[in-house]
Amino acid sequence: MSAAEKCPRIDEISALVDDELAEPARAELDAHVAGCAICAPVLAEFKQLRTTFAVLPDVTPNVDFAFLVDRHIAAADVPKSKSKPPRWRWWQLAPATLGGALSLSLGVYLGGTLMLGSQITAQPAALQMAAFTAIPPGALCPALQACNSMGR
């Protein structure tokens, strides 16, 4: 077995145990399993399971499950298209409408008062541009001239 050869899928090993492989594939898989340390225990376990299941007695159920399943399917097949979707009454929609209108009105009032009504004081250009300096706020100045030039 070469290092580049891949192990077969587990369903192929199961098919080998169940005698469901054609002769060329069967011979190739037998050769692989004989030299593979991974596949050999899997094949042995499948053969052990097959012999264990063969010993179990056949059990016939006392209940006809097909009839029970058919009855449940028929009960679930009842058409539900005859029922109409529920209608909303005015008293159910009123709280949501009132809340939406109040929220919108309050937002417009506060936005107009805070943004337009209050006068924003003009700041000197040096303070406005301080956000774009290489020295972050609260940092120590590397030179006296660097901190004085910002207008602090």
Coordinates of C-alpha atoms in Angstrom, one line a residue:
M1 CA 0.0 0.0 0.0
S2 CA 1.4 3.4 -1.0
A3 CA 1.4 6.5 1.2
A4 CA -0.7 8.3 -1.5
E5 CA -3.4 5.7 -1.5
K6 CA -6.5 6.9 0.3
C7 CA -8.7 4.7 2.6
P8 CA -12.1 3.8 1.2
R9 CA -15.3 5.3 2.6
I10 CA -17.0 3.3 5.4
D11 CA -20.0 2.5 3.2
E12 CA -17.7 0.7 0.8
I13 CA -16.3 -1.5 3.6
S14 CA -19.9 -2.2 4.6
A15 CA -20.7 -3.2 1.1
L16 CA -17.8 -5.5 1.1
V17 CA -19.2 -7.2 4.2
D18 CA -22.6 -7.5 2.7
D19 CA -21.2 -9.0 -0.6
E20 CA -22.6 -6.1 -2.7
L21 CA -19.4 -5.2 -4.6
A22 CA -18.5 -6.3 -8.1
E23 CA -15.4 -8.5 -8.4
P24 CA -12.8 -5.9 -9.5
A25 CA -13.8 -3.5 -6.8
R26 CA -14.0 -6.3 -4.2
A27 CA -10.5 -7.6 -5.0
E28 CA -9.1 -4.0 -4.9
L29 CA -10.8 -3.3 -1.5
D30 CA -9.6 -6.7 -0.1
A31 CA -6.0 -5.9 -1.0
H32 CA -6.3 -2.5 0.6
V33 CA -7.8 -3.7 3.8
A34 CA -5.2 -6.5 4.1
G35 CA -2.4 -3.9 4.3
C36 CA -4.2 -1.0 6.0
A37 CA -4.0 -0.6 9.8
I38 CA -7.0 1.7 9.9
C39 CA -9.4 -0.3 7.7
A40 CA -8.7 -3.8 9.0
P41 CA -10.2 -3.2 12.4
V42 CA -13.3 -1.5 10.8
L43 CA -13.8 -4.5 8.6
A44 CA -13.4 -6.9 11.5
E45 CA -16.0 -4.9 13.5
F46 CA -18.5 -4.9 10.6
K47 CA -18.1 -8.7 10.3
Q48 CA -18.6 -9.1 14.1
L49 CA -21.8 -7.0 13.9
R50 CA -23.1 -9.0 10.9
T51 CA -22.7 -12.3 12.9
T52 CA -24.3 -10.7 16.0
F53 CA -27.3 -9.5 14.0
A54 CA -27.7 -12.8 12.3
V55 CA -28.1 -14.6 15.6
L56 CA -31.0 -12.3 16.7
P57 CA -34.5 -13.8 16.3
D58 CA -37.0 -12.3 13.8
V59 CA -39.6 -10.2 15.5
T60 CA -43.0 -9.6 14.1
P61 CA -44.8 -6.6 15.6
N62 CA -48.4 -7.0 17.0
V63 CA -49.4 -3.6 15.6
D64 CA -49.9 -2.5 12.1
F65 CA -47.8 0.6 12.0
A66 CA -48.7 1.4 8.4
F67 CA -52.4 1.9 9.3
L68 CA -51.4 4.2 12.2
V69 CA -49.1 6.3 10.1
D70 CA -51.7 6.6 7.3
R71 CA -54.3 7.7 9.8
H72 CA -52.0 10.5 11.2
I73 CA -51.2 11.7 7.7
A74 CA -54.9 11.8 6.8
A75 CA -55.6 13.8 9.9
A76 CA -52.9 16.3 9.2
D77 CA -54.0 16.7 5.6
V78 CA -57.1 18.7 6.5
P79 CA -57.2 21.8 4.3
K80 CA -56.7 25.0 6.4
S81 CA -57.4 27.5 3.7
K82 CA -61.0 27.9 4.7
S83 CA -60.2 29.9 7.8
K84 CA -59.8 33.6 7.3
P85 CA -56.8 35.5 8.7
P86 CA -57.6 37.4 11.9
R87 CA -58.8 41.0 11.4
W88 CA -57.3 43.7 13.5
R89 CA -59.7 45.9 15.4
W90 CA -59.2 49.6 15.9
W91 CA -58.6 49.3 19.6
Q92 CA -55.8 46.8 18.9
L93 CA -54.0 49.2 16.6
A94 CA -54.6 52.4 18.5
P95 CA -51.8 52.0 21.1
A96 CA -49.2 51.2 18.4
T97 CA -50.3 54.1 16.3
L98 CA -50.4 56.5 19.2
G99 CA -47.0 55.4 20.4
G100 CA -45.5 55.8 16.9
A101 CA -46.9 59.3 16.5
L102 CA -45.7 60.4 20.0
S103 CA -42.2 59.0 19.3
L104 CA -42.0 60.8 16.0
S105 CA -43.2 64.1 17.4
L106 CA -40.8 63.9 20.3
G107 CA -37.9 63.2 18.0
V108 CA -38.7 66.1 15.8
Y109 CA -39.2 68.5 18.7
L110 CA -35.9 67.4 20.5
G111 CA -34.0 67.4 17.3
G112 CA -35.1 70.9 16.4
T113 CA -34.5 72.2 19.9
L114 CA -31.1 70.7 20.4
M115 CA -29.7 71.2 16.9
L116 CA -31.3 74.4 15.6
G117 CA -32.3 76.2 18.7
S118 CA -29.1 76.2 20.6
Q119 CA -26.2 78.3 19.3
I120 CA -23.0 76.3 18.7
T121 CA -20.1 78.5 19.8
A122 CA -17.4 78.9 17.3
Q123 CA -14.1 77.5 18.2
P124 CA -10.7 78.7 17.0
A125 CA -9.4 76.9 14.0
A126 CA -6.5 75.5 16.0
L127 CA -8.8 73.7 18.4
Q128 CA -11.0 72.4 15.7
M129 CA -7.9 70.9 13.9
A130 CA -6.5 69.4 17.1
A131 CA -8.2 66.1 16.4
F132 CA -5.9 65.6 13.4
T133 CA -2.6 66.0 15.2
A134 CA -0.1 63.2 15.6
I135 CA -0.2 63.6 19.4
P136 CA -3.2 62.0 21.0
P137 CA -5.2 63.9 23.7
G138 CA -3.6 63.5 27.2
A139 CA -0.2 62.4 25.8
L140 CA 3.0 63.9 27.0
C141 CA 4.5 66.5 24.7
P142 CA 7.8 65.4 23.0
A143 CA 8.9 69.0 22.7
L144 CA 7.6 72.3 24.2
Q145 CA 7.0 73.8 20.8
A146 CA 4.7 70.8 19.7
C147 CA 2.2 71.5 22.5
N148 CA 2.3 75.3 22.3
S149 CA 1.6 75.3 18.6
M150 CA -1.8 73.7 19.1
G151 CA -3.1 76.7 21.0
R152 CA -3.6 74.9 24.3

